[in-house]
Amino acid sequence: MRKPIIIANWKMNFLRDQANLYVKKLIKKLGNKENIEVGIASQDLFLTDLIKLTENTPISIVAQNAHLENFGPFTGETSPKALANVGVDYVMLGHFERRELFNETNSTVNLKVRTALNNGMDVIVDVEELEQVAPVLEGVSEEQMQQIIIGFEPTFAIGTGMSASTKGAEDVAEQIRKTVRKLYGSDVADSTRILYGGSVNRDNLKSLIKQKDIDGVLVGKAALDFQSFWELVEIIENSL
Ligand code: PEP
């Protein structure tokens, strides 16, 4: 059984107090619920605050990016080893905005994935299309696949208000699982979580989350307001 997961991708939004208040509200509402995993992808500056706040709660804290090396002359970058060191649960790699605005390629994303995994981090690796799955997983072992979640986020749907159709999203998620099966076998394919992201809202989530290959969602715009995000968490809960 793959545990459903919902991740709020805050992108570069909020100031410190707003970030802390949001997470305090989430802790209160979520209580000890263990049947759904809720993650917050924050900009780096707030990660340590959020890790402290969410200690002994089921909430996962996610970094939105990391560098491909652990140490060195890379001014302005964040080391994956440092993220692991402060207790970040997941690092998200290969987001569309990283590829589009910061020229990341499949090969950069792949190097980042491997370094993060070698630091023992769990990784959410984003792809915009099926063809990116094999290249970003190159060199990842069967054992390391247990630390990987795949996020499918089609370019046309990110931040546009135009989600993929439920069938369109499920078809690609199914193909992604087939690719993982081909590369790693059935056990790995059956346990790998695949997320959909791209203009998820309370109307489309109900059907998206019922799809057999969609194990959760990444949410941008609809997660910027706490109440709106919480409604999405409840929709997933009610679908269980
Ligand atoms: C995202 O950027 O990861 C995302 C899912 O954004 P939105 O929900 O706004 O499309």
mmCIF file with all atom_site columns, C-alpha atoms in Angstrom, residues 153-230:
data_model
loop_
_atom_site.group_PDB
_atom_site.id
_atom_site.type_symbol
_atom_site.label_atom_id
_atom_site.label_alt_id
_atom_site.label_comp_id
_atom_site.label_asym_id
_atom_site.label_entity_id
_atom_site.label_seq_id
_atom_site.pdbx_PDB_ins_code
_atom_site.Cartn_x
_atom_site.Cartn_y
_atom_site.Cartn_z
_atom_site.occupancy
_atom_site.B_iso_or_equiv
_atom_site.pdbx_formal_charge
_atom_site.auth_seq_id
_atom_site.auth_comp_id
_atom_site.auth_asym_id
_atom_site.auth_atom_id
_atom_site.pdbx_PDB_model_num
ATOM 1  C CA . GLU A 1 153 ? 4.275   17.994 -13.588 1.00 0.00 ? 153 GLU A CA 1
ATOM 2  C CA . PRO A 1 154 ? 3.363   18.784 -17.197 1.00 0.00 ? 154 PRO A CA 1
ATOM 3  C CA . THR A 1 155 ? 4.682   22.162 -18.335 1.00 0.00 ? 155 THR A CA 1
ATOM 4  C CA . PHE A 1 156 ? 1.362   23.458 -19.607 1.00 0.00 ? 156 PHE A CA 1
ATOM 5  C CA . ALA A 1 157 ? -0.299  22.856 -16.251 1.00 0.00 ? 157 ALA A CA 1
ATOM 6  C CA . ILE A 1 158 ? 2.137   24.481 -13.820 1.00 0.00 ? 158 ILE A CA 1
ATOM 7  C CA . GLY A 1 159 ? 0.759   27.722 -12.453 1.00 0.00 ? 159 GLY A CA 1
ATOM 8  C CA . THR A 1 160 ? -1.609  28.161 -15.388 1.00 0.00 ? 160 THR A CA 1
ATOM 9  C CA . GLY A 1 161 ? -4.932  27.132 -13.852 1.00 0.00 ? 161 GLY A CA 1
ATOM 10 C CA . MET A 1 162 ? -5.171  24.503 -16.618 1.00 0.00 ? 162 MET A CA 1
ATOM 11 C CA . SER A 1 163 ? -4.713  21.100 -15.059 1.00 0.00 ? 163 SER A CA 1
ATOM 12 C CA . ALA A 1 164 ? -4.102  17.974 -17.109 1.00 0.00 ? 164 ALA A CA 1
ATOM 13 C CA . SER A 1 165 ? -7.284  15.933 -17.475 1.00 0.00 ? 165 SER A CA 1
ATOM 14 C CA . THR A 1 166 ? -7.638  13.150 -14.943 1.00 0.00 ? 166 THR A CA 1
ATOM 15 C CA . LYS A 1 167 ? -7.242  10.574 -17.683 1.00 0.00 ? 167 LYS A CA 1
ATOM 16 C CA . GLY A 1 168 ? -4.259  12.381 -19.202 1.00 0.00 ? 168 GLY A CA 1
ATOM 17 C CA . ALA A 1 169 ? -2.499  12.562 -15.826 1.00 0.00 ? 169 ALA A CA 1
ATOM 18 C CA . GLU A 1 170 ? -3.255  8.905  -14.995 1.00 0.00 ? 170 GLU A CA 1
ATOM 19 C CA . ASP A 1 171 ? -2.105  7.727  -18.439 1.00 0.00 ? 171 ASP A CA 1
ATOM 20 C CA . VAL A 1 172 ? 1.313   9.332  -17.956 1.00 0.00 ? 172 VAL A CA 1
ATOM 21 C CA . ALA A 1 173 ? 1.559   8.157  -14.337 1.00 0.00 ? 173 ALA A CA 1
ATOM 22 C CA . GLU A 1 174 ? 0.832   4.622  -15.553 1.00 0.00 ? 174 GLU A CA 1
ATOM 23 C CA . GLN A 1 175 ? 3.543   4.915  -18.198 1.00 0.00 ? 175 GLN A CA 1
ATOM 24 C CA . ILE A 1 176 ? 5.981   6.220  -15.589 1.00 0.00 ? 176 ILE A CA 1
ATOM 25 C CA . ARG A 1 177 ? 5.268   3.175  -13.425 1.00 0.00 ? 177 ARG A CA 1
ATOM 26 C CA . LYS A 1 178 ? 5.815   0.932  -16.464 1.00 0.00 ? 178 LYS A CA 1
ATOM 27 C CA . THR A 1 179 ? 9.168   2.617  -17.056 1.00 0.00 ? 179 THR A CA 1
ATOM 28 C CA . VAL A 1 180 ? 10.171  2.076  -13.421 1.00 0.00 ? 180 VAL A CA 1
ATOM 29 C CA . ARG A 1 181 ? 9.062   -1.573 -13.773 1.00 0.00 ? 181 ARG A CA 1
ATOM 30 C CA . LYS A 1 182 ? 11.221  -1.998 -16.856 1.00 0.00 ? 182 LYS A CA 1
ATOM 31 C CA . LEU A 1 183 ? 14.232  -0.441 -15.123 1.00 0.00 ? 183 LEU A CA 1
ATOM 32 C CA . TYR A 1 184 ? 13.872  -1.894 -11.623 1.00 0.00 ? 184 TYR A CA 1
ATOM 33 C CA . GLY A 1 185 ? 11.286  -4.690 -11.648 1.00 0.00 ? 185 GLY A CA 1
ATOM 34 C CA . SER A 1 186 ? 7.808   -5.078 -10.218 1.00 0.00 ? 186 SER A CA 1
ATOM 35 C CA . ASP A 1 187 ? 8.508   -4.764 -6.500  1.00 0.00 ? 187 ASP A CA 1
ATOM 36 C CA . VAL A 1 188 ? 10.145  -1.364 -6.934  1.00 0.00 ? 188 VAL A CA 1
ATOM 37 C CA . ALA A 1 189 ? 7.510   -0.195 -9.434  1.00 0.00 ? 189 ALA A CA 1
ATOM 38 C CA . ASP A 1 190 ? 4.685   -1.210 -7.104  1.00 0.00 ? 190 ASP A CA 1
ATOM 39 C CA . SER A 1 191 ? 6.160   0.645  -4.155  1.00 0.00 ? 191 SER A CA 1
ATOM 40 C CA . THR A 1 192 ? 7.342   3.841  -5.900  1.00 0.00 ? 192 THR A CA 1
ATOM 41 C CA . ARG A 1 193 ? 5.073   6.798  -5.255  1.00 0.00 ? 193 ARG A CA 1
ATOM 42 C CA . ILE A 1 194 ? 4.110   8.920  -8.242  1.00 0.00 ? 194 ILE A CA 1
ATOM 43 C CA . LEU A 1 195 ? 2.683   12.395 -7.748  1.00 0.00 ? 195 LEU A CA 1
ATOM 44 C CA . TYR A 1 196 ? 0.815   14.663 -10.105 1.00 0.00 ? 196 TYR A CA 1
ATOM 45 C CA . GLY A 1 197 ? 1.388   18.425 -10.038 1.00 0.00 ? 197 GLY A CA 1
ATOM 46 C CA . GLY A 1 198 ? -0.054  21.257 -12.114 1.00 0.00 ? 198 GLY A CA 1
ATOM 47 C CA . SER A 1 199 ? -3.006  23.484 -11.150 1.00 0.00 ? 199 SER A CA 1
ATOM 48 C CA . VAL A 1 200 ? -4.391  21.026 -8.618  1.00 0.00 ? 200 VAL A CA 1
ATOM 49 C CA . ASN A 1 201 ? -7.467  22.425 -6.875  1.00 0.00 ? 201 ASN A CA 1
ATOM 50 C CA . ARG A 1 202 ? -10.396 21.142 -4.862  1.00 0.00 ? 202 ARG A CA 1
ATOM 51 C CA . ASP A 1 203 ? -12.411 20.391 -7.995  1.00 0.00 ? 203 ASP A CA 1
ATOM 52 C CA . ASN A 1 204 ? -9.893  18.276 -9.887  1.00 0.00 ? 204 ASN A CA 1
ATOM 53 C CA . LEU A 1 205 ? -8.252  16.639 -6.854  1.00 0.00 ? 205 LEU A CA 1
ATOM 54 C CA . LYS A 1 206 ? -11.239 14.434 -6.067  1.00 0.00 ? 206 LYS A CA 1
ATOM 55 C CA . SER A 1 207 ? -10.869 12.448 -9.269  1.00 0.00 ? 207 SER A CA 1
ATOM 56 C CA . LEU A 1 208 ? -7.068  12.716 -9.577  1.00 0.00 ? 208 LEU A CA 1
ATOM 57 C CA . ILE A 1 209 ? -6.491  11.084 -6.216  1.00 0.00 ? 209 ILE A CA 1
ATOM 58 C CA . LYS A 1 210 ? -8.706  8.106  -7.096  1.00 0.00 ? 210 LYS A CA 1
ATOM 59 C CA . GLN A 1 211 ? -6.446  7.086  -9.982  1.00 0.00 ? 211 GLN A CA 1
ATOM 60 C CA . LYS A 1 212 ? -4.538  3.882  -9.453  1.00 0.00 ? 212 LYS A CA 1
ATOM 61 C CA . ASP A 1 213 ? -1.109  5.282  -10.378 1.00 0.00 ? 213 ASP A CA 1
ATOM 62 C CA . ILE A 1 214 ? -1.427  8.718  -8.761  1.00 0.00 ? 214 ILE A CA 1
ATOM 63 C CA . ASP A 1 215 ? -0.307  8.501  -5.147  1.00 0.00 ? 215 ASP A CA 1
ATOM 64 C CA . GLY A 1 216 ? -0.462  12.158 -4.293  1.00 0.00 ? 216 GLY A CA 1
ATOM 65 C CA . VAL A 1 217 ? -0.087  15.704 -5.492  1.00 0.00 ? 217 VAL A CA 1
ATOM 66 C CA . LEU A 1 218 ? 2.245   18.678 -5.576  1.00 0.00 ? 218 LEU A CA 1
ATOM 67 C CA . VAL A 1 219 ? 0.381   21.923 -5.089  1.00 0.00 ? 219 VAL A CA 1
ATOM 68 C CA . GLY A 1 220 ? 1.576   25.433 -5.862  1.00 0.00 ? 220 GLY A CA 1
ATOM 69 C CA . LYS A 1 221 ? -1.021  28.199 -6.119  1.00 0.00 ? 221 LYS A CA 1
ATOM 70 C CA . ALA A 1 222 ? -3.755  26.416 -4.180  1.00 0.00 ? 222 ALA A CA 1
ATOM 71 C CA . ALA A 1 223 ? -1.328  25.905 -1.283  1.00 0.00 ? 223 ALA A CA 1
ATOM 72 C CA . LEU A 1 224 ? -0.524  29.576 -0.801  1.00 0.00 ? 224 LEU A CA 1
ATOM 73 C CA . ASP A 1 225 ? -3.583  30.036 1.378   1.00 0.00 ? 225 ASP A CA 1
ATOM 74 C CA . PHE A 1 226 ? -3.636  27.734 4.390   1.00 0.00 ? 226 PHE A CA 1
ATOM 75 C CA . GLN A 1 227 ? -7.389  27.120 4.357   1.00 0.00 ? 227 GLN A CA 1
ATOM 76 C CA . SER A 1 228 ? -7.323  26.262 0.665   1.00 0.00 ? 228 SER A CA 1
ATOM 77 C CA . PHE A 1 229 ? -4.445  23.804 1.225   1.00 0.00 ? 229 PHE A CA 1
ATOM 78 C CA . TRP A 1 230 ? -6.191  22.261 4.200   1.00 0.00 ? 230 TRP A CA 1
#
